Each structure stands twice: as structure tokens, then as C-alpha cells.
XYZ file of C-alpha atoms in Angstrom:
741
model
C 108.612 -61.761 35.292
C 110.704 -60.020 32.917
C 109.035 -61.821 29.952
C 105.681 -61.367 31.706
C 105.885 -57.625 31.913
C 107.141 -57.103 28.308
C 104.550 -59.605 27.040
C 101.806 -57.448 28.737
C 103.219 -54.335 27.200
C 103.215 -56.075 23.765
C 99.763 -57.291 24.148
C 98.567 -53.811 24.988
C 100.419 -52.448 21.873
C 98.819 -55.092 19.783
C 95.406 -54.275 21.006
C 95.853 -50.644 20.076
C 97.510 -51.348 16.792
C 95.473 -50.568 13.696
C 94.124 -53.225 11.442
C 95.367 -54.150 8.128
C 92.837 -52.105 6.401
C 93.484 -49.065 8.704
C 97.332 -49.613 8.109
C 96.667 -49.464 4.342
C 94.704 -46.123 4.661
C 97.337 -44.685 6.663
C 99.991 -45.722 4.433
C 98.123 -44.181 1.534
C 97.613 -40.953 3.589
C 101.293 -40.959 4.155
C 102.101 -41.399 0.515
C 99.945 -38.381 -0.193
C 101.747 -36.299 2.218
C 98.639 -36.138 4.634
C 98.179 -37.487 8.130
C 94.727 -38.247 9.397
C 95.617 -37.795 12.950
C 98.099 -35.110 12.623
C 101.131 -37.383 13.566
C 101.373 -41.223 12.925
C 103.366 -43.582 15.224
C 105.564 -46.035 13.374
C 103.849 -49.243 12.468
C 105.216 -52.338 14.412
C 105.669 -55.688 12.821
C 104.879 -57.855 15.858
C 106.074 -61.056 14.086
C 109.599 -59.721 13.782
C 109.670 -58.191 17.413
C 112.655 -59.583 19.344
C 110.764 -59.958 22.597
C 108.046 -61.928 20.824
C 110.723 -64.298 19.282
C 112.280 -64.785 22.569
C 108.880 -65.779 24.126
C 108.236 -68.197 21.456
C 111.723 -69.847 21.865
C 111.178 -70.392 25.507
C 107.608 -71.663 25.021
C 106.012 -68.936 27.194
C 102.351 -68.878 27.205
C 100.865 -65.440 27.402
C 97.800 -64.977 29.533
C 94.489 -63.640 27.958
C 93.752 -60.011 28.403
C 90.836 -60.603 30.560
C 93.131 -62.338 33.391
C 95.840 -59.656 33.312
C 95.881 -56.826 35.822
C 95.095 -53.570 34.492
C 97.967 -51.284 33.549
C 99.167 -48.668 35.722
C 97.807 -45.231 34.999
C 100.191 -43.262 32.788
C 102.052 -40.296 34.446
C 100.554 -36.844 33.796
C 102.325 -35.068 30.741
C 104.690 -32.414 31.541
C 103.358 -29.017 30.848
C 104.349 -27.976 27.287
C 107.303 -25.450 27.170
C 106.865 -22.217 25.329
C 107.942 -22.578 21.693
C 110.854 -20.430 20.983
C 110.295 -17.688 18.451
C 111.253 -18.578 14.891
C 114.331 -17.122 13.510
C 113.696 -13.981 11.385
C 113.682 -14.692 7.726
C 115.941 -12.758 5.357
C 114.199 -9.825 3.463
C 114.826 -11.432 0.170
C 114.041 -14.974 1.351
C 111.584 -16.987 -0.928
C 110.391 -20.282 0.438
C 110.752 -23.230 -1.917
C 107.604 -24.298 -3.532
C 107.218 -28.126 -3.136
C 106.311 -29.932 -6.315
C 102.791 -31.185 -6.729
C 102.293 -34.921 -6.385
C 101.559 -36.354 -9.624
C 99.189 -39.203 -8.401
C 96.843 -36.612 -6.783
C 93.146 -37.212 -7.542
C 90.944 -34.208 -8.173
C 88.834 -35.009 -5.282
C 91.727 -34.443 -2.776
C 92.459 -31.251 -1.270
C 95.570 -29.472 -1.468
C 97.105 -27.726 1.623
C 98.265 -24.063 0.883
C 101.145 -22.897 3.086
C 100.232 -19.779 5.103
C 103.390 -17.944 3.685
C 102.012 -18.615 0.120
C 98.410 -17.726 0.952
C 99.601 -14.289 2.476
C 102.170 -13.611 -0.019
C 102.128 -10.111 -1.499
C 101.669 -11.597 -4.952
C 98.440 -13.581 -3.897
C 97.193 -10.398 -2.191
C 97.770 -8.366 -5.386
C 96.090 -11.053 -7.342
C 93.025 -10.829 -5.163
C 92.767 -6.948 -5.724
C 92.836 -7.090 -9.347
C 89.931 -5.070 -11.063
C 90.743 -5.441 -14.697
C 92.444 -7.798 -17.336
C 95.344 -5.423 -17.609
C 96.016 -5.710 -13.865
C 96.092 -9.515 -14.123
C 98.530 -9.522 -17.118
C 100.973 -7.262 -15.064
C 100.828 -9.783 -11.988
C 101.451 -12.865 -14.035
C 105.151 -12.354 -14.345
C 105.454 -11.898 -10.603
C 103.744 -15.395 -10.115
C 106.347 -16.897 -12.570
C 109.186 -14.989 -10.787
C 108.041 -16.289 -7.327
C 107.615 -19.813 -8.657
C 103.932 -19.874 -7.766
C 102.570 -20.672 -11.295
C 102.059 -24.515 -10.130
C 100.291 -23.695 -6.911
C 96.593 -24.568 -7.183
C 95.688 -21.268 -5.460
C 97.078 -19.052 -8.187
C 95.890 -21.373 -10.946
C 92.319 -21.322 -9.744
C 92.345 -17.640 -9.027
C 93.718 -16.822 -12.482
C 90.912 -18.844 -14.143
C 88.457 -17.087 -11.978
C 89.638 -13.763 -12.744
C 89.696 -14.266 -16.422
C 86.243 -15.503 -16.337
C 85.152 -12.689 -14.339
C 86.415 -10.291 -16.976
C 84.921 -12.245 -19.722
C 88.202 -13.493 -21.196
C 87.063 -16.989 -21.499
C 89.940 -18.022 -23.934
C 92.600 -16.901 -21.600
C 90.725 -18.779 -18.787
C 90.635 -21.942 -20.924
C 94.365 -21.597 -21.595
C 95.218 -21.564 -17.921
C 92.820 -24.307 -17.316
C 94.207 -26.661 -19.763
C 97.845 -25.993 -18.739
C 97.232 -27.414 -15.312
C 98.369 -31.035 -15.126
C 96.666 -32.131 -11.932
C 93.454 -30.188 -11.719
C 91.525 -29.711 -8.527
C 87.712 -29.985 -8.096
C 87.670 -26.246 -7.320
C 89.264 -25.510 -10.808
C 86.727 -27.588 -12.637
C 83.863 -25.727 -10.945
C 85.465 -22.302 -11.359
C 85.760 -22.884 -15.023
C 82.346 -24.198 -15.367
C 81.011 -21.173 -13.417
C 82.816 -18.925 -15.783
C 81.101 -20.448 -18.777
C 77.788 -20.075 -17.270
C 78.081 -16.545 -16.075
C 79.163 -15.617 -19.701
C 76.453 -17.528 -21.209
C 78.745 -19.832 -23.144
C 76.407 -22.830 -23.124
C 78.016 -25.108 -25.377
C 81.423 -24.787 -23.552
C 79.739 -25.129 -20.253
C 78.056 -28.457 -21.359
C 81.209 -29.706 -22.959
C 83.164 -29.116 -19.626
C 80.349 -30.776 -17.478
C 80.675 -33.950 -19.718
C 84.424 -33.723 -19.309
C 84.133 -33.591 -15.606
C 82.378 -36.876 -15.546
C 85.081 -38.425 -17.781
C 87.693 -37.112 -15.425
C 85.871 -38.606 -12.426
C 85.054 -35.252 -11.011
C 81.858 -35.517 -8.907
C 79.436 -32.822 -9.659
C 78.006 -30.811 -6.784
C 74.764 -28.926 -6.528
C 76.319 -25.666 -7.543
C 77.519 -27.361 -10.897
C 74.023 -28.003 -11.865
C 72.758 -24.367 -10.810
C 75.550 -22.932 -13.196
C 74.327 -24.918 -16.062
C 70.718 -23.922 -15.317
C 71.583 -20.372 -15.184
C 73.276 -20.638 -18.627
C 70.202 -22.403 -19.954
C 68.034 -19.522 -18.638
C 70.331 -16.942 -20.017
C 70.166 -18.530 -23.535
C 66.391 -19.693 -23.082
C 67.457 -23.279 -23.949
C 64.646 -24.947 -22.167
C 65.468 -28.300 -23.779
C 69.003 -28.488 -22.422
C 67.435 -27.285 -19.131
C 65.318 -30.227 -19.076
C 68.252 -32.487 -19.632
C 69.860 -31.092 -16.501
C 66.545 -31.492 -14.745
C 66.646 -35.229 -15.739
C 70.295 -35.608 -14.548
C 69.327 -34.253 -11.203
C 66.514 -36.948 -10.860
C 68.779 -39.743 -11.948
C 71.576 -38.641 -9.516
C 69.234 -38.797 -6.697
C 68.685 -35.000 -6.305
C 65.321 -34.689 -7.532
C 63.992 -33.686 -4.058
C 66.984 -31.321 -3.307
C 65.385 -28.062 -2.358
C 68.320 -25.927 -3.700
C 68.549 -27.894 -6.963
C 64.912 -27.875 -7.647
C 64.631 -24.170 -6.920
C 67.167 -23.761 -9.671
C 65.200 -25.821 -12.131
C 61.929 -23.901 -11.333
C 63.899 -20.619 -11.815
C 64.993 -21.922 -15.238
C 61.709 -22.905 -16.633
C 60.235 -19.556 -15.533
C 62.883 -17.605 -17.263
C 62.490 -19.759 -20.334
C 58.710 -18.741 -20.454
C 57.471 -22.330 -19.392
C 55.980 -21.011 -16.126
C 53.516 -24.168 -16.145
C 56.504 -26.484 -16.039
C 57.901 -24.296 -13.128
C 54.795 -24.747 -11.298
C 54.778 -28.466 -11.691
C 58.228 -28.516 -10.038
C 57.071 -26.265 -7.374
C 53.780 -28.293 -6.682
C 55.797 -31.528 -6.290
C 58.323 -30.378 -3.908
C 57.536 -31.870 -0.657
C 59.293 -29.110 1.458
C 59.348 -25.415 0.448
C 61.251 -22.513 1.773
C 60.907 -18.639 1.335
C 63.276 -18.809 -1.642
C 61.064 -21.391 -3.390
C 57.865 -19.131 -2.985
C 59.747 -16.031 -4.071
C 61.036 -17.734 -7.142
C 57.435 -18.934 -8.305
C 56.060 -15.633 -7.589
C 58.556 -13.781 -9.536
C 58.344 -16.373 -12.391
C 54.578 -15.652 -12.789
C 55.178 -11.906 -12.552
C 57.741 -11.735 -15.033
C 55.697 -13.954 -17.486
C 52.780 -11.488 -17.354
C 50.614 -13.685 -15.157
C 50.146 -10.650 -12.558
C 46.953 -11.997 -11.063
C 48.375 -15.475 -10.433
C 51.574 -14.042 -8.765
C 49.505 -11.960 -6.355
C 47.193 -14.960 -5.504
C 50.331 -16.919 -4.693
C 51.317 -14.206 -2.295
C 48.156 -14.724 -0.529
C 48.435 -18.470 -0.596
C 51.960 -18.391 0.831
C 50.813 -16.394 3.891
C 47.793 -18.890 4.320
C 50.451 -21.720 4.486
C 52.321 -19.950 7.232
C 55.008 -18.069 5.259
C 55.657 -14.495 6.079
C 56.562 -12.497 2.931
C 60.069 -10.625 3.014
C 61.255 -7.832 1.052
C 62.122 -10.026 -1.806
C 58.488 -11.084 -2.009
C 57.298 -7.481 -2.203
C 59.905 -6.766 -4.700
C 58.552 -9.600 -6.965
C 54.806 -8.668 -6.244
C 55.102 -5.018 -7.032
C 55.678 -5.307 -10.750
C 52.611 -7.689 -10.903
C 50.484 -4.785 -9.366
C 52.046 -2.386 -11.864
C 51.148 -4.473 -14.688
C 47.660 -4.658 -13.669
C 47.639 -0.911 -13.100
C 46.201 -1.364 -9.602
C 47.511 1.439 -7.551
C 45.455 0.464 -4.473
C 47.187 -2.980 -4.482
C 50.659 -1.489 -4.817
C 50.102 0.976 -1.925
C 48.825 -2.201 0.202
C 52.193 -3.952 -0.536
C 53.949 -0.863 0.546
C 51.875 -0.553 3.714
C 52.714 -4.241 4.604
C 56.431 -3.543 4.034
C 56.241 -0.606 6.378
C 54.313 -2.543 9.078
C 56.684 -5.428 8.884
C 59.817 -3.275 9.021
C 60.889 -4.023 5.579
C 60.844 -0.574 4.194
C 64.201 1.233 4.691
C 65.927 4.008 2.829
C 68.835 1.675 2.535
C 66.883 -0.922 0.709
C 67.557 0.293 -2.880
C 65.924 -2.748 -4.569
C 62.564 -2.237 -2.682
C 62.634 1.442 -3.235
C 63.316 1.008 -7.074
C 60.464 -1.479 -7.299
C 58.095 0.919 -5.534
C 59.267 3.836 -7.661
C 58.538 1.745 -10.803
C 55.123 0.639 -9.577
C 53.994 4.275 -9.012
C 55.394 5.472 -12.347
C 53.567 2.633 -14.257
C 50.400 3.213 -12.437
C 50.571 6.908 -13.544
C 51.546 8.403 -10.112
C 54.607 10.009 -11.708
C 54.807 12.644 -8.983
C 54.690 10.130 -6.076
C 57.489 8.134 -8.060
C 59.533 11.329 -8.205
C 59.279 11.968 -4.557
C 60.680 8.523 -3.850
C 63.387 9.069 -6.342
C 64.373 12.653 -4.818
C 64.271 11.191 -1.175
C 66.579 8.243 -1.920
C 70.073 8.883 -0.449
C 71.746 6.626 -3.146
C 70.517 5.684 -6.536
C 71.636 2.842 -8.724
C 71.453 2.720 -12.498
C 68.288 0.864 -12.266
C 66.614 3.632 -10.263
C 67.557 6.209 -12.987
C 66.213 3.923 -15.629
C 62.930 3.322 -13.802
C 62.279 7.181 -13.466
C 63.197 8.071 -16.993
C 61.002 5.273 -18.277
C 58.249 6.516 -16.047
C 58.349 9.888 -17.647
C 58.488 8.439 -21.129
C 55.456 6.136 -20.526
C 53.462 8.959 -18.762
C 53.867 11.323 -21.870
C 56.493 13.533 -20.643
C 59.666 13.066 -22.688
C 61.026 16.488 -22.135
C 61.347 15.647 -18.309
C 62.788 12.339 -19.224
C 65.468 13.875 -21.224
C 66.360 16.386 -18.530
C 66.649 13.563 -15.971
C 68.818 11.648 -18.506
C 71.128 14.792 -18.827
C 71.181 14.977 -14.969
C 72.298 11.359 -14.940
C 75.311 11.990 -17.094
C 76.292 15.186 -15.238
C 76.346 13.135 -11.940
C 78.760 10.687 -13.511
C 76.303 7.674 -13.467
C 77.161 5.481 -16.359
C 74.156 4.661 -18.584
C 73.309 1.070 -19.646
C 71.776 -0.001 -23.052
C 68.361 0.158 -21.340
C 69.066 3.946 -20.518
C 70.019 4.552 -24.042
C 66.780 2.932 -25.335
C 64.630 4.929 -23.071
C 66.482 8.277 -24.013
C 65.817 7.449 -27.773
C 62.285 6.782 -27.083
C 61.970 10.136 -25.513
C 63.769 11.768 -28.548
C 61.412 9.951 -30.849
C 58.316 11.172 -29.065
C 59.634 14.824 -29.262
C 61.012 14.545 -32.630
C 64.217 15.872 -31.299
C 66.683 14.797 -33.999
C 69.662 16.836 -32.601
C 69.549 15.038 -29.236
C 68.923 11.730 -30.858
C 72.123 12.199 -32.881
C 74.112 12.931 -29.683
C 72.857 9.840 -27.995
C 73.661 7.880 -30.966
C 77.245 9.032 -30.829
C 77.223 8.260 -27.013
C 76.107 4.734 -27.542
C 78.925 4.084 -29.931
C 81.467 5.474 -27.486
C 79.936 3.121 -24.902
C 80.670 0.146 -27.198
C 76.880 -0.631 -28.002
C 77.133 -0.328 -31.969
C 76.524 -4.044 -32.077
C 73.600 -4.153 -29.673
C 70.575 -5.038 -31.712
C 68.179 -3.676 -29.042
C 69.887 -0.169 -29.085
C 70.044 -0.120 -32.987
C 66.418 -1.051 -33.311
C 65.604 1.955 -30.945
C 67.826 4.060 -33.178
C 65.917 2.950 -36.273
C 62.560 3.960 -34.535
C 64.060 7.323 -33.386
C 65.292 8.098 -36.938
C 62.053 7.128 -38.526
C 59.855 9.285 -36.048
C 62.233 12.124 -36.825
C 61.668 11.784 -40.498
C 65.194 10.519 -41.272
C 64.068 7.249 -42.996
C 67.389 6.988 -45.016
C 69.531 7.095 -41.858
C 67.300 4.274 -40.440
C 67.665 2.219 -43.602
C 71.482 2.291 -43.295
C 71.317 1.039 -39.607
C 68.897 -1.622 -40.705
C 71.401 -2.934 -43.539
C 74.236 -2.798 -41.135
C 72.630 -5.360 -38.900
C 72.962 -7.991 -41.752
C 72.252 -11.370 -40.454
C 71.544 -10.102 -36.910
C 68.114 -8.685 -37.884
C 65.249 -9.900 -35.720
C 61.508 -9.332 -35.800
C 61.618 -6.075 -34.023
C 64.106 -4.682 -36.506
C 61.829 -5.564 -39.409
C 58.970 -4.152 -37.499
C 60.659 -0.884 -36.756
C 61.606 -0.353 -40.485
C 58.123 -1.270 -41.714
C 56.545 1.176 -39.149
C 58.884 3.869 -40.263
C 57.982 3.628 -43.843
C 54.283 3.576 -42.932
C 54.560 6.803 -40.752
C 56.398 8.596 -43.526
C 53.953 7.754 -46.277
C 56.303 5.309 -48.068
C 53.752 2.657 -48.574
C 55.718 0.937 -51.481
C 58.632 0.374 -49.421
C 56.720 -0.654 -46.503
C 55.015 -3.535 -48.512
C 58.443 -4.441 -50.045
C 60.083 -4.813 -46.752
C 56.879 -6.718 -45.409
C 57.017 -9.171 -48.387
C 60.798 -9.750 -47.728
C 60.143 -10.459 -44.046
C 57.141 -12.647 -44.831
C 59.364 -14.839 -47.312
C 62.178 -15.033 -44.805
C 62.776 -18.523 -43.628
C 64.163 -17.640 -40.176
C 62.060 -14.684 -39.332
C 58.180 -15.025 -39.169
C 55.566 -12.159 -38.777
C 53.843 -11.429 -35.557
C 51.130 -9.049 -34.285
C 53.572 -6.110 -34.114
C 54.346 -6.692 -37.745
C 50.759 -6.484 -38.828
C 50.251 -3.446 -36.667
C 53.141 -1.809 -38.456
C 51.941 -2.536 -41.912
C 48.094 -1.959 -41.546
C 48.374 1.790 -41.084
C 50.293 2.097 -44.520
C 47.158 0.421 -46.142
C 44.724 2.967 -44.538
C 43.890 4.792 -47.643
C 40.848 4.579 -49.937
C 43.223 3.506 -52.780
C 44.549 0.710 -50.892
C 41.401 -1.295 -50.082
C 42.419 -4.220 -52.134
C 45.806 -4.627 -50.220
C 43.932 -4.035 -47.094
C 41.570 -6.912 -47.601
C 44.512 -9.067 -48.539
C 46.306 -8.131 -45.198
C 43.067 -9.030 -43.304
C 43.012 -12.564 -44.951
C 46.694 -12.991 -43.986
C 45.819 -12.114 -40.340
C 42.928 -14.716 -40.294
C 45.329 -17.431 -41.844
C 48.079 -16.667 -39.228
C 45.372 -16.696 -36.458
C 46.470 -13.155 -35.470
C 43.052 -11.577 -35.971
C 42.197 -12.498 -32.583
C 44.761 -10.170 -31.115
C 43.035 -6.985 -29.752
C 45.678 -4.690 -31.245
C 45.444 -6.228 -34.589
C 41.641 -6.286 -34.724
C 41.617 -2.446 -33.570
C 44.081 -1.684 -36.458
C 41.994 -3.603 -38.846
C 38.861 -1.583 -37.751
C 40.622 1.595 -38.118
C 41.960 0.461 -41.493
C 38.549 -0.245 -43.001
C 37.231 2.980 -41.724
C 40.111 5.055 -43.326
C 39.710 3.130 -46.573
C 36.086 4.315 -46.641
C 34.143 0.899 -45.945
C 32.628 1.774 -42.582
C 30.155 -1.133 -42.883
C 33.099 -3.649 -42.994
C 34.583 -1.832 -40.004
C 31.420 -2.290 -37.995
C 31.025 -5.961 -39.005
C 34.480 -6.625 -37.856
C 33.784 -4.720 -34.737
C 30.539 -6.900 -33.966
C 31.867 -10.220 -34.823
C 35.299 -10.423 -33.441
C 34.722 -10.082 -29.747
C 31.863 -9.958 -27.138
C 30.818 -6.549 -25.799
C 32.282 -7.239 -22.330
C 35.489 -8.537 -23.766
C 36.094 -5.673 -26.280
C 38.889 -3.213 -25.072
C 38.044 0.487 -24.948
C 40.572 1.181 -27.590
C 38.513 -0.834 -30.109
C 35.367 1.026 -28.921
C 37.322 4.408 -29.612
C 38.361 3.145 -33.095
C 34.725 2.535 -34.044
C 33.380 5.734 -32.661
C 36.130 7.782 -34.416
C 35.392 5.807 -37.733
C 31.728 7.116 -37.571
C 32.856 10.663 -36.621
C 35.472 10.935 -39.397
C 32.573 10.052 -42.038
C 30.173 12.476 -40.479
C 28.001 9.929 -39.039
C 27.651 11.642 -35.626
C 24.302 10.027 -34.602
C 25.879 6.597 -35.058
C 28.853 7.591 -32.954
C 26.549 9.024 -30.323
C 24.535 5.809 -30.260
C 27.553 3.612 -29.894
C 28.921 5.730 -27.149
C 25.703 5.466 -25.296
C 25.747 1.641 -25.889
C 29.406 1.666 -24.309
C 28.215 3.562 -21.300
C 25.514 0.967 -20.657
C 28.170 -1.578 -19.949
C 29.203 0.370 -16.828
C 31.292 -1.980 -14.697
C 32.805 -3.837 -17.533
C 34.238 -1.026 -19.509
C 34.534 2.748 -18.990
C 35.426 5.581 -21.383
C 38.739 7.132 -21.105
C 40.289 10.426 -22.327
C 40.624 9.062 -25.975
C 36.955 8.159 -25.998
C 35.775 11.688 -25.096
C 38.016 13.076 -27.676
C 36.542 10.811 -30.236
C 32.921 11.577 -29.434
C 33.597 15.342 -29.305
C 35.281 15.219 -32.610
C 32.404 13.270 -33.966
C 29.913 15.976 -32.564
C 32.071 18.692 -34.105
C 31.861 17.198 -37.551
C 28.227 16.632 -37.216
C 27.361 19.878 -35.664
C 25.973 18.284 -32.452
C 26.402 21.233 -30.169
C 24.131 20.283 -27.336
C 25.644 16.730 -27.102
C 29.082 18.056 -27.250
C 28.368 20.244 -24.215
C 26.918 17.419 -22.330
C 29.950 15.292 -23.209
C 32.315 17.854 -21.823
C 30.436 18.314 -18.662
C 30.123 14.387 -18.283
C 33.851 14.034 -18.695
C 34.807 16.306 -15.824
C 31.806 15.572 -13.415
C 30.912 11.959 -13.966
C 34.151 10.403 -14.798
C 36.492 12.810 -13.045
C 38.727 13.297 -16.078
C 40.662 16.480 -16.784
C 40.348 17.749 -20.368
C 43.557 18.386 -22.170
C 44.233 20.795 -24.915
C 43.063 18.361 -27.507
C 39.649 18.146 -25.827
C 39.303 21.889 -25.380
C 40.298 22.320 -29.102
C 37.695 19.775 -30.215
C 35.186 21.866 -28.249
C 36.319 25.131 -29.682
C 35.993 23.575 -33.094
C 32.556 22.473 -32.391
C 31.445 25.826 -31.313
C 33.159 27.733 -33.916
C 31.586 25.691 -36.638
C 28.292 26.437 -35.091
C 29.180 30.165 -35.329
C 29.185 30.420 -31.337
C 32.552 32.485 -31.431
C 31.874 34.365 -28.103
C 31.174 31.138 -26.246
C 34.238 29.636 -27.895
C 36.479 32.541 -26.807
C 34.902 32.502 -23.038
C 35.757 28.825 -22.988
C 39.288 29.588 -23.863
C 39.666 32.381 -21.459
C 38.391 30.159 -18.561
C 40.516 27.123 -19.418
C 42.619 25.803 -16.273
C 45.494 25.105 -18.502
C 47.418 27.337 -20.942
C 45.896 27.126 -24.388
C 48.048 25.588 -27.130
C 47.998 25.635 -30.880
C 45.256 22.696 -31.002
C 42.976 25.413 -29.226
C 43.756 28.719 -30.676
C 44.213 27.252 -34.181
C 40.615 26.151 -34.532
C 39.432 29.535 -32.922
C 41.392 31.605 -35.514
C 40.042 29.311 -38.514
C 36.420 29.804 -37.166
C 37.029 33.733 -37.018
C 38.330 33.550 -40.573
C 35.108 31.642 -41.744
C 32.725 33.863 -39.885
C 34.740 37.045 -40.649
C 35.046 37.964 -36.967
C 38.192 40.198 -37.104
C 38.073 41.395 -33.506
C 38.405 37.828 -32.022
C 40.528 36.764 -34.769
C 43.133 39.387 -33.908
C 42.975 38.295 -30.305
C 43.531 34.655 -31.283
C 46.275 35.650 -33.606
C 48.147 37.642 -30.882
C 47.983 34.502 -28.590
C 49.136 32.330 -31.326
C 52.175 34.475 -32.054
C 53.350 33.999 -28.525
C 53.716 30.249 -29.343
C 56.682 28.571 -31.310
C 54.636 27.793 -34.364
C 55.839 25.088 -36.735
C 52.646 24.270 -38.504
C 52.640 25.922 -41.887
C 48.800 25.776 -42.254
C 48.459 28.027 -39.137
C 51.256 30.290 -40.424
C 49.530 30.773 -43.747
C 46.166 31.362 -41.903
C 47.839 33.995 -39.858
C 49.262 35.680 -42.942
C 45.841 35.801 -44.579
C 44.427 37.477 -41.493
C 46.548 40.636 -42.114
């Protein structure tokens, strides 16, 4: 009985004992300092057990388990006693740091003790907000003996990457002997966030050599770096690697691939990835919609918004933020209002949603509703720098640079730190105003902000100085760029020479750009050089530049074609301008600015009847194209030069009544000039008196000139008194005022 009961216990023990494979796994876990079950019982070698040896010596046969009676139930465990509180630690006690095991594989996790995780050094490291603070804490890490702790190593790599100190991050990373997976991924993320594409790819290849299994985030980090550097070729390599590694249908990874293609301008490839995805979520839809909107395919983006609703997906506020720029690009204010109405009905519109409010503000500003955009801006409880940028840009684009600079000044006074985009918009406003003093101040501000090497800011400075007449200052900035010059830099410099009448320098710079190996000309380059050749003495060069546009296939660009029409007209060859106007595009495809250029060409050569005929031809295309403010200014000027008084009166009334366009000072000035040339001075003065806006120099100047020609001293004195109330900077009108006395 003695042997039988012990044999039974041994059999039960042998039944519950782990297999050889399990013992091996547990043994390896013990060697790694880990315990799969929390606590492991000691392993029993049954062949050396004394009770079994005794049974074998006495030839006792053990019964099978099926014939043995069931074991008695184990007694209930006693209730656990309350653990005594741990003894208090001395105030200066520092727990010893166990050495890291040298045989640790990167895929294994390291347990960080609680006292290390909550140590004051770890807390301070978590609160670091600058590189200087990190450097101050590193000696404390060494002093406490924590430098070999994976928690501190990974956090140091993360902080140095966050503050764009990649070299310091790499030094910490390379000094770690047994690197964790998290350390590799943190370093890879740092390279990607700082757009260090080559380093990111090198580390990714090294991870494969070191046996670190890449996760989905590893690929998305690389895809982000590719999109930031417009490296679609390397992005395709990551795409291929995802497919080979079995993640070709992973929703998260494929959304990253789609985003990469869209940001690299390959929106067709992005749509192929989108179309082949068996399952789609809201993030996927938002990504493809934003991709089309950001690449200028506004109509397709809005069609996708409709399609996603047809397929059962409800747009969220990110969808609205992606679709609003598309409606702004189309200039469709009604559609933008519809999107805002949907956001309100769906409960997405909130004063705290700054992204949505900024997108709405930007849409209204780009659609010309600057007053509505300003009301949204003023009602926002909190504003980001993007909000300020959108409002400033709205004023600049709507032709109100003074208000843009006022808002920029207010932004600085409220302590909002401007970005490079803010600086470029403010410089644009200075260029439109010709405000050199404010432009120089913004130049100094950009240098203090560390933007002296930002190519985009320097290009804006070049344009500002050129428009303010300081071509030499623009040339110095251009030369400082050295090998950083891009096409925009060359275009800004060529355009500056053209605007300031320095045709020889414009052609020289254009020739150097054309002969450059790494920079090619584009449509903006031709638009910059063509105005310099718009002179009767430059007809030969004008024909050469036209031939170059044809050879480079840039003559199909509507802006280039319009510039060529204007160039031929100003060179005196109106027939060539009309031939180019007729043969380049169909009537319905021709933009309104091209019609304006041809009407103005006829008017500037005294061919008022041809201008009127072309304007009537344009009106017959109602529904395809409509005249704008510039069109009516061109036709009124043509009537003025040709003495077509009745036609001019009719067009002035047509502008207000039929097309609901409010005349500006330029329109009233053209009408006053028309009446003044015809000797109708009283009618011209009555028109000035009844203007709904304050007459400017463009209105009073022609009135004064007409009074001088027709020797009407009474009205001339009245016009002169009104002119003296204005800040005159036109020497011609000052001389005219002097001759009236």
C-alpha cells in the first residue's frame, strides 16, 4: 500500500509534467530571466527518483491510470495573509541596475522595473522641450547608472530625433550593444520625420540584416520620407516590398502607399491602389479625395465625395476639410456653402474645430467672399498660424494688400510666431503696394527667424525688390543662392528685369537659364520674358521666342498664348496677334483673359470697330464664357481711343445692369476719358459727382487733361482742387496741375 500510494502520486506527477520540448522552452525562458507562468516548479527527473528506483527493484507493476481510483480533491487553500508593508528605503538609496543579458535577441521585451520607470530622472527626461534640456539631464542619467537601461536609451534617441539632432541620435543608437526593436523603429521614425531618406533606407536594410522584423509602421515611416522628398521611385520599392512580404492587402499599409503616390503627384497610381483594395474605410476615402484635391483635380475630388456616400460611407469633418479646397479651386462658392451646410447638419461644425474653420475661411477668401472669411476669422476663439496665413493670403489675392499688412502687424503684436508662408504672403503684399520700407523690415525679420537660406523666402524677396524698383538688391540675393537656384528664382529675376525695362539683362539671364543643364524653362519663364519683348523694336526677338514656345510645346499653355497675343499687338503686328488668337484654341475653349488681350490689342491701335465686333462675338458665346471687369475696361478704353461715345455709354450700363458688375475707378476713368475727348465735359463732371465711390487719380486726372485740352478753366479748377486732396505721386499730373495755374 505504501508503494501503491506513492506510485499513484508519481503517475499523477508524470501526467502533469511538461514534455521535453516544453521543458526546453521553459529552460530557455529561465535563462532569459523570464517566467512564462509567473513561477515555475522545479523539474523532476523521474528516472532518478528514489521511490521509482525502489519500485523497479521490487518488481512492482504500476496500474494503468484508467484503473486507478480518482485522486482525492485537494484541500482548499488558506486565505492569503496580508502582505507586510515594505520597509522604507533610505532617502539616498539607489537600487542597483541589473546588467543586460548579452544573449538577448532584439525581438525580446525587456521588463523595466517600476522604480526606474518612475524615477525622477525618467520623469525629467519625459518633460524635455529642447536639446539643451536633454544635455543637462544626460549627466544625471550616467550618475544614476541608468544609461544602459533600454528605457533611457530609446528615449534619448527619440528626443534627439524630435529636435532634429540626427547625428546625436545616431551616436546614442550606435553605442547600444543589445538594441531593442523599439530602438530600431524609433531611429527609423526619426530619419523619416526629418526627411533623411538615404539614412532611413540604410537603417531599414540594416534592420533586415540584424534580424529585426519590420512592422507596418516601419513601412509607413519610409513612405512618409518618400512623399516628403517626392521620391516616387523609392516609394514604389517599398510598395513592392509590402506586396512580397504579404501585406499587399493590408488596409493601413496600402493607405500609406496611396498617400505617398498622391503627394508625389502620381494620383493615377494612387487611384489604382485605391481601386484594387478589397476593403476600404473612411481614412482610405479621405486620402484619395485629398490626393485629387491637392493635385488640382477638384472636380474628380468632389465626384469621389458623392461616390463615397453612394457606397454607404458618411463623410466626416476630415472629408469636408479635404473637399473645401477643391470647391475653392473651382471658384464655386455655392458648392462651398453646401459643404458647410452639410457640416452643420451632421453636427461637424464647431467653434473648437480649428481645421474645419480654417478650411472654411480659406474657401470663402479664395472665392472672393473676403468679408465672410473675415467674420469667421473674428469669431474664432482660438487661431492657429494657418488661420492667420489663410486670412492674410485672402486679402492679398483679393487685391487688398494694405489690409493684409495690417493683419500681419496685428499677428506679430499678438505674439503669434510667423512661418515662412506668412513671410512670403507679407512680401507679396509689399510688392503689390510697392512698399519698400515694410519689405526691408520683413527681410530683416526673416533673417532673425533663420530663414536666410530658405529658397522660397528668398524668391519672394527677389520679387518684392524687383517690383519696388530695387533690381540691384534683387540681383545680390539671386547671386547668394549660388547652386540653390531653382526655376522660380530665375523666373523672378527675369520678370524683374522685364518689369523695370532692362531688356538686355532679361535676355541674358534667360539665355543662361536656357543653356543650364540642371534647370529647364517652363511656362512661367516664357511669361516672364515675353513682356520684355513687347516693343516694336524687338519684333525679331519676339518671333524667336514664339518659335521656342512652339518647339518646347509650351504654346498650348493659355497663359503663354495670351502673353504672345499681347506681345505681337505691342510690337505693332495686330494681324499676327489675331492669327494666333484664331488658330490656337476653339472659341469655347478660349479663356476670358485671351479675349481681353485681343480686344485691348484692337483698342490700343485705334481699331475700335474691330474691338466692338470681337466683344459682340464674345457675348454670343453666352453660357460658355462671360465678360469680366477687365473685359469692360478693355472695351471702354477702345471706345475712348476711337471716339465711340454711344457704344461706350451702352457698355457702361450693360456692365452694371446685365452682368451685375460694379465699376471701379479705372472704369469710371475710361468713361471720363471717353466723354472728355468728345468734349462732353459737363457730362463727364456729372458722372464724377454721382460716383458711388470716391474718385481717384485715374478719374480726376483724365478730367483735368480734358479741361486743359478744351480750355475749360472752371471745371479744370474744380478737378485740380479734388486732385490736390489726394497724395499725388504721378509726375505727369503734377506737371499738368502746374500748367493750369
